[in-house]
Every structure is written in structure tokens, then in C-alpha cells.
Coordinates of C-alpha atoms in Angstrom, one line a residue:
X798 CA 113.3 -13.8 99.1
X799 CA 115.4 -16.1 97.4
X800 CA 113.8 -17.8 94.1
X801 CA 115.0 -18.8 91.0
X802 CA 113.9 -16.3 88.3
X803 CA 110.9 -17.0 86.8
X804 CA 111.6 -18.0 83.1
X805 CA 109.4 -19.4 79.8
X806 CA 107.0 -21.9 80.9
X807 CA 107.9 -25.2 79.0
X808 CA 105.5 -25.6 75.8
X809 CA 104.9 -27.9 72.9
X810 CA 105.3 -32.1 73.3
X811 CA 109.1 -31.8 72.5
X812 CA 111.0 -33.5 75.5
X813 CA 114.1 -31.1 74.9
X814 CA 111.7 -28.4 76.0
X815 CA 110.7 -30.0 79.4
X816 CA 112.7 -30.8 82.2
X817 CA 113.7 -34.3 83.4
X818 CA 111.6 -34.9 86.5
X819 CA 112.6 -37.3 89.3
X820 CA 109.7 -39.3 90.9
X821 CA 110.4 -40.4 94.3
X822 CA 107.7 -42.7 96.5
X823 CA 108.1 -44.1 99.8
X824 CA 106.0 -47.5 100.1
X825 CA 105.3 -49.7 103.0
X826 CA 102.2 -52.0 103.3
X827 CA 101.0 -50.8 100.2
X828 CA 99.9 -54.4 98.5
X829 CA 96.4 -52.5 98.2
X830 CA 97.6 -49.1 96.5
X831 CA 100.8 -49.4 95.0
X832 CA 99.9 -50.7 91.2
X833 CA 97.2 -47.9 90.7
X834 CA 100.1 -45.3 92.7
X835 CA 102.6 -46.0 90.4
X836 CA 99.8 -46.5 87.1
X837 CA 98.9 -42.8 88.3
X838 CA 102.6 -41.7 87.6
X839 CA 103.7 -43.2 84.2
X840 CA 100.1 -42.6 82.9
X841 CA 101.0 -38.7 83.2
X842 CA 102.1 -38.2 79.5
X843 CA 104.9 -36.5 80.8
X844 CA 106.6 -34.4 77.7
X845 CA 109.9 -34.9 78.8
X846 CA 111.7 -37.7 80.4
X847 CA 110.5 -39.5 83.4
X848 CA 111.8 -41.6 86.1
X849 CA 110.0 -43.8 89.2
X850 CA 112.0 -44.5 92.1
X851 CA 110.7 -46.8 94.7
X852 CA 111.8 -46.9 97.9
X853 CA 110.6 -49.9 99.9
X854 CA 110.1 -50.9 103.2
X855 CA 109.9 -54.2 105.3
X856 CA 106.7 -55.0 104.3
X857 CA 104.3 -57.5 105.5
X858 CA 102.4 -57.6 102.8
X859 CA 103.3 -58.6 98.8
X860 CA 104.5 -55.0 98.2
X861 CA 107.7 -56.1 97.8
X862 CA 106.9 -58.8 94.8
X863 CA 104.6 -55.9 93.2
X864 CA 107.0 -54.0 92.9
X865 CA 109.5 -56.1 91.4
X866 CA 106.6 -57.0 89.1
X867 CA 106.3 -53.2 88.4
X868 CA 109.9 -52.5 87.8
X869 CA 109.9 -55.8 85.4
X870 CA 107.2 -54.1 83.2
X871 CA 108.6 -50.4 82.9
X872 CA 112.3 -49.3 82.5
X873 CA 111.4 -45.7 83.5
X874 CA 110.4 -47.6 87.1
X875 CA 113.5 -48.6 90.1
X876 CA 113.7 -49.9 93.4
X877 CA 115.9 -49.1 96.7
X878 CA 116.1 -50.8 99.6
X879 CA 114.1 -48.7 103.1
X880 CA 115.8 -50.9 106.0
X881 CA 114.1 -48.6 108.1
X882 CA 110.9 -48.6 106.7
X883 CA 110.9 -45.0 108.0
X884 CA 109.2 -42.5 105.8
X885 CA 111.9 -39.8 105.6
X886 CA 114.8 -42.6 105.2
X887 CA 112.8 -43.7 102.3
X888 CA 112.5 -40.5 100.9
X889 CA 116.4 -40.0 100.9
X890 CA 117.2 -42.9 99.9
X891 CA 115.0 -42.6 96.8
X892 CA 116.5 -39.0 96.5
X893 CA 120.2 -40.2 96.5
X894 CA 119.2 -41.7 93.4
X895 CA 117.8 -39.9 91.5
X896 CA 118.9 -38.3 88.5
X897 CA 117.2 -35.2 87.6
X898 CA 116.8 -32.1 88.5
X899 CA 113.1 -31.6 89.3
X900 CA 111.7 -33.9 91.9
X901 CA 108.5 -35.2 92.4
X902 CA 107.5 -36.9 95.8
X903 CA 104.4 -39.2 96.2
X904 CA 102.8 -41.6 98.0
X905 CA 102.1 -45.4 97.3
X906 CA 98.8 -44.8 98.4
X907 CA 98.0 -41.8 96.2
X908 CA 97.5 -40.9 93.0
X909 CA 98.3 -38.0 90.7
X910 CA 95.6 -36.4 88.7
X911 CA 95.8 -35.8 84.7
X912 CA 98.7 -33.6 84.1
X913 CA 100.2 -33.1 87.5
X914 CA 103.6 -32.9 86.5
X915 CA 103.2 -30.7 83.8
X916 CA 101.3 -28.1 85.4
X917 CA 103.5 -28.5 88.3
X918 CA 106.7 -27.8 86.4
X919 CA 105.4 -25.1 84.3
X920 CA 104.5 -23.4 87.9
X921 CA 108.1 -24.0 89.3
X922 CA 108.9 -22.1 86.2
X923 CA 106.3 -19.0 86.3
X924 CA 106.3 -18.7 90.0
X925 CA 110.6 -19.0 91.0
X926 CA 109.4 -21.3 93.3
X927 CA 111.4 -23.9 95.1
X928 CA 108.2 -26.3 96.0
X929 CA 104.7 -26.2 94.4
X930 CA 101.7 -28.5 95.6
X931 CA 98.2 -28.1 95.5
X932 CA 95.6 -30.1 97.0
X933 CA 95.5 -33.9 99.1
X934 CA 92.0 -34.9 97.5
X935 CA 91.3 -37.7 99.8
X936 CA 88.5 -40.5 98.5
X937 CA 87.4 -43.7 100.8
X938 CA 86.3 -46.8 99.0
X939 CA 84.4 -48.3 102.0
X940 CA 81.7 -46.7 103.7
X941 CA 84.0 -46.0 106.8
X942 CA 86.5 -44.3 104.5
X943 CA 84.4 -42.4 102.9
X944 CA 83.6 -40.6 106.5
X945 CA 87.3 -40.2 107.4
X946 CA 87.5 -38.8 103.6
X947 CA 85.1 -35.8 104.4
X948 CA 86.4 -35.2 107.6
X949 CA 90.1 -35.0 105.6
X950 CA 88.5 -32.5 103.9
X951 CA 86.4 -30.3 105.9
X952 CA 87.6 -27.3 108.2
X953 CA 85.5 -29.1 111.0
X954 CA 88.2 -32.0 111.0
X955 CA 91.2 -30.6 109.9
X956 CA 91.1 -26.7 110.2
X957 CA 91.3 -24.1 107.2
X958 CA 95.0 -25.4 105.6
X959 CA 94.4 -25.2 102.1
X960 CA 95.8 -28.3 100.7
X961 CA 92.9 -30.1 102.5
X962 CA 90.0 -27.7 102.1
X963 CA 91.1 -25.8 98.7
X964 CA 91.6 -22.4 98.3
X965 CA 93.0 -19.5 95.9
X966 CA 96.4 -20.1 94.5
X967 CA 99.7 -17.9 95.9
X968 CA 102.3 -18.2 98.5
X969 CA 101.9 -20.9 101.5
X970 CA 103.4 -22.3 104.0
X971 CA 103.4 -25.7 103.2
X972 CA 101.7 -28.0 100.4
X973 CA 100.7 -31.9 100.2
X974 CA 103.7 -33.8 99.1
X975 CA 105.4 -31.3 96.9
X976 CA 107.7 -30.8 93.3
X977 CA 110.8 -29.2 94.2
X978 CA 113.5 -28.1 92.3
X979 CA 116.3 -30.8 93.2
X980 CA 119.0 -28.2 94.2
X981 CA 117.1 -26.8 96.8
X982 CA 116.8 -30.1 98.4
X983 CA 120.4 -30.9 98.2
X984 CA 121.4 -27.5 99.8
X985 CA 119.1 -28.4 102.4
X986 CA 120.2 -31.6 103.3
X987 CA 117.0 -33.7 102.2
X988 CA 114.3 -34.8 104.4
X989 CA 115.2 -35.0 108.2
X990 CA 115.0 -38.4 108.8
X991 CA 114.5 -37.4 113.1
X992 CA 110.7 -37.1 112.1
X993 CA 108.6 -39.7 111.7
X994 CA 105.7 -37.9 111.0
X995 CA 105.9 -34.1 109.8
X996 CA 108.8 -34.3 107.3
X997 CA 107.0 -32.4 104.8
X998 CA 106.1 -29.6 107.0
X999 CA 109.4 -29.7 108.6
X1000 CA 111.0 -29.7 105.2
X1001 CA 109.1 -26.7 103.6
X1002 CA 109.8 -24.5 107.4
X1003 CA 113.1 -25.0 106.4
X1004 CA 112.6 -23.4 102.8
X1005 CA 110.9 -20.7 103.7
X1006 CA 113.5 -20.1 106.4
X1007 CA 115.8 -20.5 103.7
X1008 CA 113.9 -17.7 102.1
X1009 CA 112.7 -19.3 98.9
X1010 CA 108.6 -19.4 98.2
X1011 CA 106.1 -22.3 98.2
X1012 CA 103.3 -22.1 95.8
X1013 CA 99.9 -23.7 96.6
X1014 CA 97.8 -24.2 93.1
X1015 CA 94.2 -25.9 93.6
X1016 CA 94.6 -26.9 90.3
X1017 CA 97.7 -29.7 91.5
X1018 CA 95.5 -32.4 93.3
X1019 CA 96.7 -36.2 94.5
X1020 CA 94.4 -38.6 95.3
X1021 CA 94.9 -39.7 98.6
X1022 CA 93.2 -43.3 100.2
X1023 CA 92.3 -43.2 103.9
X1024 CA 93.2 -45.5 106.4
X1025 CA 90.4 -48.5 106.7
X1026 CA 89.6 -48.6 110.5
X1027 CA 89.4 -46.8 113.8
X1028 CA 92.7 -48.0 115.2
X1029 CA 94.3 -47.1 112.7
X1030 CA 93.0 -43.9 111.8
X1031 CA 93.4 -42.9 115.7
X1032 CA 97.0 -44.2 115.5
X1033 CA 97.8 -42.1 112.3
X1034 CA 96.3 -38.9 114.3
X1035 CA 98.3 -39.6 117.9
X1036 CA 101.6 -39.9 115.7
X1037 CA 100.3 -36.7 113.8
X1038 CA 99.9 -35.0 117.4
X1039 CA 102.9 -36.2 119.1
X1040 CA 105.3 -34.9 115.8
X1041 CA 104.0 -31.6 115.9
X1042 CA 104.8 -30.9 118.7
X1043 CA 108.1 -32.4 117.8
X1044 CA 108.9 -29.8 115.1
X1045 CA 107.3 -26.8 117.9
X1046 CA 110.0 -27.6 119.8
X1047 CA 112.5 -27.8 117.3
X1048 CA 111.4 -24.5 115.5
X1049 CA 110.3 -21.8 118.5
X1050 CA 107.8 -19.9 116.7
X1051 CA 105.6 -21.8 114.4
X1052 CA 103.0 -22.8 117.1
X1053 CA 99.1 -21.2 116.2
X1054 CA 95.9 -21.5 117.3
X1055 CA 95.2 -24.6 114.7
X1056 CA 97.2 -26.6 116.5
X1057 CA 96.7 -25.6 120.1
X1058 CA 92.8 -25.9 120.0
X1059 CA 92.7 -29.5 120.2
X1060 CA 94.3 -29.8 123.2
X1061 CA 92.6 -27.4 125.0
X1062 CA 89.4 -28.7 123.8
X1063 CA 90.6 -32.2 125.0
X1064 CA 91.6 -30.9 128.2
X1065 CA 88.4 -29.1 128.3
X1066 CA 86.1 -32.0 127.8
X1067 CA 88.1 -34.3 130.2
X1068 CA 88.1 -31.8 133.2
X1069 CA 84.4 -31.1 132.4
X1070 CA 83.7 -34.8 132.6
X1071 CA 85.5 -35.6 136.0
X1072 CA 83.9 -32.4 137.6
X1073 CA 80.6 -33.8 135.9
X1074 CA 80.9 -37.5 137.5
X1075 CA 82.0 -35.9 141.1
X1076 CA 78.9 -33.8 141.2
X1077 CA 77.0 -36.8 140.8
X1078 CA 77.4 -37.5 144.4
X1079 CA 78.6 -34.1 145.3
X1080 CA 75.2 -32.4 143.7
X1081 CA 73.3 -31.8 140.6
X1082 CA 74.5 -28.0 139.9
X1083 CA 77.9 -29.3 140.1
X1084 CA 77.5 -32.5 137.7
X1085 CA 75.6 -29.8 135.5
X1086 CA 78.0 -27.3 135.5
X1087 CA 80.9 -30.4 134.9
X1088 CA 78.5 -31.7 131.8
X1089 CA 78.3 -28.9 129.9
X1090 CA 81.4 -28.4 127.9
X1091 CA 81.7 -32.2 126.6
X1092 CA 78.0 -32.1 125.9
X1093 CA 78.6 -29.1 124.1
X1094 CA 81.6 -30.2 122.2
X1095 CA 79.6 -33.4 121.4
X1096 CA 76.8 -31.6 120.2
X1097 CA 78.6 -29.1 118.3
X1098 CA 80.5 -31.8 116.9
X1099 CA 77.6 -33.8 115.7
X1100 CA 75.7 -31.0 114.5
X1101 CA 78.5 -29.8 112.3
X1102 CA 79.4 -33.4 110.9
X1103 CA 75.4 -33.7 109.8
X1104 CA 76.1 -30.3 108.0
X1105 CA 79.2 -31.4 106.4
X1106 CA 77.5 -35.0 105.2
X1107 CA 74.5 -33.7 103.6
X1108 CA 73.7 -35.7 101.0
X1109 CA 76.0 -38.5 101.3
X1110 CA 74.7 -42.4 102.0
X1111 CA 73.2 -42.5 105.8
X1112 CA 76.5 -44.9 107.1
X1113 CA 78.8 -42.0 106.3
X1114 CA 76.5 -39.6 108.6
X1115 CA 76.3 -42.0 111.1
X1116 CA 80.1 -42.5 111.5
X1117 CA 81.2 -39.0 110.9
X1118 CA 80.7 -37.5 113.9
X1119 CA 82.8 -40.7 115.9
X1120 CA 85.4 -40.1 113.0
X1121 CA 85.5 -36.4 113.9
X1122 CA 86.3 -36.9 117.6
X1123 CA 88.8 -39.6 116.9
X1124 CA 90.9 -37.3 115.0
X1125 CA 90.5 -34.4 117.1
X1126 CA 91.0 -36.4 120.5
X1127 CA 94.0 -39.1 119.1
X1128 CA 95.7 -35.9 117.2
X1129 CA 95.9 -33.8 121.2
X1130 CA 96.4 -37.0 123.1
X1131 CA 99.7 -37.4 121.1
X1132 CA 100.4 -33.6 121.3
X1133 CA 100.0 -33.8 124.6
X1134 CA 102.1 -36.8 125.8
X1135 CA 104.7 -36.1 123.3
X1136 CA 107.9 -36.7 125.3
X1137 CA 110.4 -33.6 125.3
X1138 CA 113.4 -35.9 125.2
X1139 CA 112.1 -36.1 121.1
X1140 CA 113.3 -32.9 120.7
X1141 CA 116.0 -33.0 122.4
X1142 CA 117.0 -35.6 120.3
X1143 CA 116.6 -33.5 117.2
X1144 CA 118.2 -29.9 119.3
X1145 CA 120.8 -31.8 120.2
X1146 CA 121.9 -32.8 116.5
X1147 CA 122.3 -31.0 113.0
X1148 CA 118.6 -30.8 112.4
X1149 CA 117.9 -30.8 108.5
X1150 CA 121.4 -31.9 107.6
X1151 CA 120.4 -35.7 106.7
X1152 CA 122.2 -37.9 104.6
X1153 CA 121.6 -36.9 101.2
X1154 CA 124.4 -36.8 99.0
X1155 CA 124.8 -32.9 97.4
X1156 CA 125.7 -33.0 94.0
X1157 CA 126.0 -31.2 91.1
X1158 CA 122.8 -30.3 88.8
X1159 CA 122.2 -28.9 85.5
X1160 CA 119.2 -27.3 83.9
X1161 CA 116.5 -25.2 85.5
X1162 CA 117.1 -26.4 89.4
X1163 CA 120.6 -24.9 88.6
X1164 CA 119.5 -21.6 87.3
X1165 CA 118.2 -21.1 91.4
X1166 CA 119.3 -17.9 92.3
X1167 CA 119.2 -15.3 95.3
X1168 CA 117.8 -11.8 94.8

């Protein structure tokens, strides 16, 4: 496995003993999020030196004056242009900027807890790790948030990954957002900007192809706000589907049974439902037979998302069950009816080489070594 080798953990408040970090965010739309996103970063008390970059989008919204007003009030905070307003094109083109060796990637709709970067470098530096993350911490403000914000973090909505649910700290397969060491990302050739959703998990396959290590700590948590309606949060989980399959393609291999069983359920529940309505007409042992897998699944469902909402106000409980089987059914819809001329697209290109200029580092993400 190639790491770099663990060294001294940085200690003391003196910034020659801390690494320069690097913090890149990708914003769109974020008029709502992006002052307490960015107030989350340069709140950090960050020993040694610290820099924002924003990359913005096309936004509709006054994201773009907010973050001029941002940039106007701290010199440690920048803005680049996103033409695209693609997520992985704003991720590069924050990276081929930046000017340190230790990168930070966040959201501008989520916030870092207390001492995020600190613990987080002083684990790139006891691990040898190329990427360390922890935990998406997901919090609603509205009543209808707050339900997609349990189901974020609940195995009944998103499965047993530990970046949602929590877990013990080691090795991992992927993490929420991520601190990398800077060389690493270079070598790889960034983010690949073919996926619109899935970058991250696309990006840390390609580490631990690579052969380097990704460390999950429960301790590293980012606050993350959820989207505000059913359309939308059923539009987030389709393009979440129809991506993953995307990178299944790409990289033969990395399917599991976490992301095959909502299809099957769907396709369960929908050939259940038609052989249901037939036997209507055709005969009631046939419309019972048909019933009983979506009356199960709805059942099952709802009697799980009562579990999981214990003790929370009665609107959350009341709309986390339709939360639930919007997520699971938008999420295999788009897995589903992903077209296979998206991975062609990315087969038939240098997947992972994107255009991030390589260049030359110094300090501890040039120490990066193979064993």
C-alpha cells in the first residue's frame, strides 16, 4: 500500500508547525448557506495558515454578490469563476488555485465542526493517509428537513456507510468530502469532471486503486443542510441513482448488495402492484398474491421509520416514512434508467485524467511515498 510515512503529529499554536491547508468549496444556489459555510471555515482557529477558495457557479440567486461581500471582508477568502456550474469543474477549478499542500473540500451548504482541520491534518499525519473524512452530520431546519435529516442518517434510508450512520475509526472506502494531501490529487488528475454526481466516490476508487489508504474518524463531522422539498430531494436521489451506476460501469467490480437492493425492491413492488391490479378482475388469490410485496415493503417501511423517529415532533413521523420511499424509489428509478451511452462517454476517454494542472509541492504532501 502506498502511504506517506506516518510522521510527528503537528503540536503547539506555532504556524511553522502546521501545514498550509487549502480550502476549496464549490457553490451554486447557495444565497441560504453560503455566509454560515464559509463562517464555519475561518472560524476554525486554524494554527497555521489558511486559505478559502470559492468556486462559483451561474447562480440564480444573490450567491454571487455574497460572495464578493465575503471575499471583501477576509483576505484569507478568493473567488473563481464555475462556467459550468458543474460540481467537479468547480472543484478543479478551485484546485488549480490553490496554493498549499493540504486540501480541504467543502460544501456551501455545510459546515465544519470545531477543529476540523486540525484534527484532520494531525490524522493525515498519524495515519500516512492520502484522504481522511469522518462523518456528513446532516441537520433540517424545517419540519420536512428534519425528516429527510434522519433518514440521511439512518441505515433504513441510506444503508450502513459509515460517514452517514457513524462508526469505529480505520481504513474505508470512501469518506464525506475529504482532506487530501494535495500531491495525491495532482498525480491523480483531480476530480473527473464526466461525473456529475459521484466525484467523491469516484475520486477515492481511484486512490485506493492507486494503493494509498482512506481514513474514516467519527470524530471529523460537517454539518450538512438537506434539500427543502419533495422534488427536490427526489431529484437529488434519481441523479444519485443514475451516477452510480455511471461509475459501475466505469469501474467493473465495485457493485454490492447496498446498491443493488433498491432496484430490486423497486422492481419488486411495481411487478407486485400490476399482478395486484390484474387480479382485481382476474381474481382475489391473484390480486392477493400481487399485493403482498408492496404492502409489505410499505409496511416494513413505515414500521421502521416510527422506530427511527421516536421521540422527535409528530410532523417529522408523519413525513418520514414518504421521505424514506422517495429516496429509495427516485435513487433505483435513476439507477435503473441510467443510459449506458454515460459510460461510454467516460470508457471511451482518459477517465480520472481531468484538467488539473500538476505541479510541484513542498512540505508534508511531498514527503508521499511508496512502500
Amino acid at each position: 500500500m502506498n502511504v506517506s510515512e506516518p510522521s510527528a503529529a503537528p503540536t503547539g499554536d506555532s504556524p511553522a508547525a502546521w501545514p498550509a491547508v487549502s480550502v476549496i468549496m464549490p457553490v451554486l444556489d447557495e444565497e441560504r448557506h453560503l455566509a454560515h459555510a464559509v463562517e464555519g471555515v475561518l472560524r476554525q482557529d486554524y494554527p497555521g495558515e489558511l486559505e478559502l477558495i470559492l468556486a462559483i457557479g451561474p447562480s440564480k440567486d444573490r450567491t454571487q454578490q455574497i460572495a464578493d461581500e465575503l471575499a471583501a471582508a477576509d483576505s484569507r477568502v478568493r473567488s473563481v469563476p464555475n462556467p459550468s456550474g458543474r460540481t467537479p469543474s468547480a472543484l478543479n477549478a478551485a484546485l488549480a488555485q490553490a496554493k498549499h499542500d493540504i486540501v480541504v473540500r467543502v460544501d456551501g451548504h455545510g459546515e465544519l465542526a470545531a477543529g476540523y482541520i486540525a484534527t484532520a491534518v494531525r490524522l493525515l499525519e498519524e495515519t500516512g493517509a492520502a484522504n481522511v473524512g469522518g462523518i456528513m452530520r446532516a441537520e433540517g431546519v424545517t419540519v420536512f428537513e428534519q425528516a429527510v435529516a434522519r433518514a440521511m442518517t439512518s441505515k433504513l434510508g441510506v444503508g450502513n456507510a459509515r460517514f452517514h450512520t457513524g462508526g469505529q475509526g480505520g481504513p474505508s472506502d470512501t469518506v464525506y468530502l475529504g482532506v487530501f494531501r494535495r500531491q495525491v490529487l495532482d498525480e491523480l488528475g483531480g476530480y473527473d469532471e464526466h461525473f456529475t454526481r459521484a466525484q467523491d466516490w469516484e475520486l477515492n476508487h481511484r486512490i485506493r486503486e492507486s494503493g494509498r489508504l482512506i481514513w474514516f474518524d467519527p470524530s471529523l463531522s460537517v454539518t450538512y443542510r438537506p434539500r427543502p422539498s419533495f422534488r427536490a430531494l427526489s431529484k437529488q436521489y434519481r441523479e444519485y441513482g443514475r451516477w452510480r451506476r455511471v461509475v459501475m460501469r466505469t469501474h467493473p467490480g465495485t457493485a454490492n448488495f447496498r446498491y443493488l437492493a433498491p432496484p430490486g425492491a423497486l422492481l419488486a413492488v411495481a411487478t407486485g402492484t400490476v399482478v395486484g391490479l390484474a387480479g382485481l378482475t382476474g381474481g382475489p388469490a391473484i390480486a392477493v398474491f400481487g399485493f403482498v410485496v408492496p404492502v409489505g415493503y410499505f409496511g416494513a417501511l413505515t414500521a421502521g421509520a416510527l422506530y427511527e423517529s421516536r421521540g422527535l415532533p409528530a410532523g417529522v413521523r408523519a413525513r418520514l416514512p414518504l421521505v424514506l420511499a422517495t429516496m429509495h424509489g427516485s435513487w433505483a428509478y435513476g439507477f435503473l434508467t441510467s443510459p449506458a451511452r454515460l459510460a461510454k462517454s467516460v470508457a471511451g476517454k482518459d477517465t480520472g485524467k481531468a484538467a488539473v494542472p500538476v505541479k510541484s509541492v513542498a512540505g508534508p504532501a511531498a514527503e508521499t511515498a511508496k512502500k
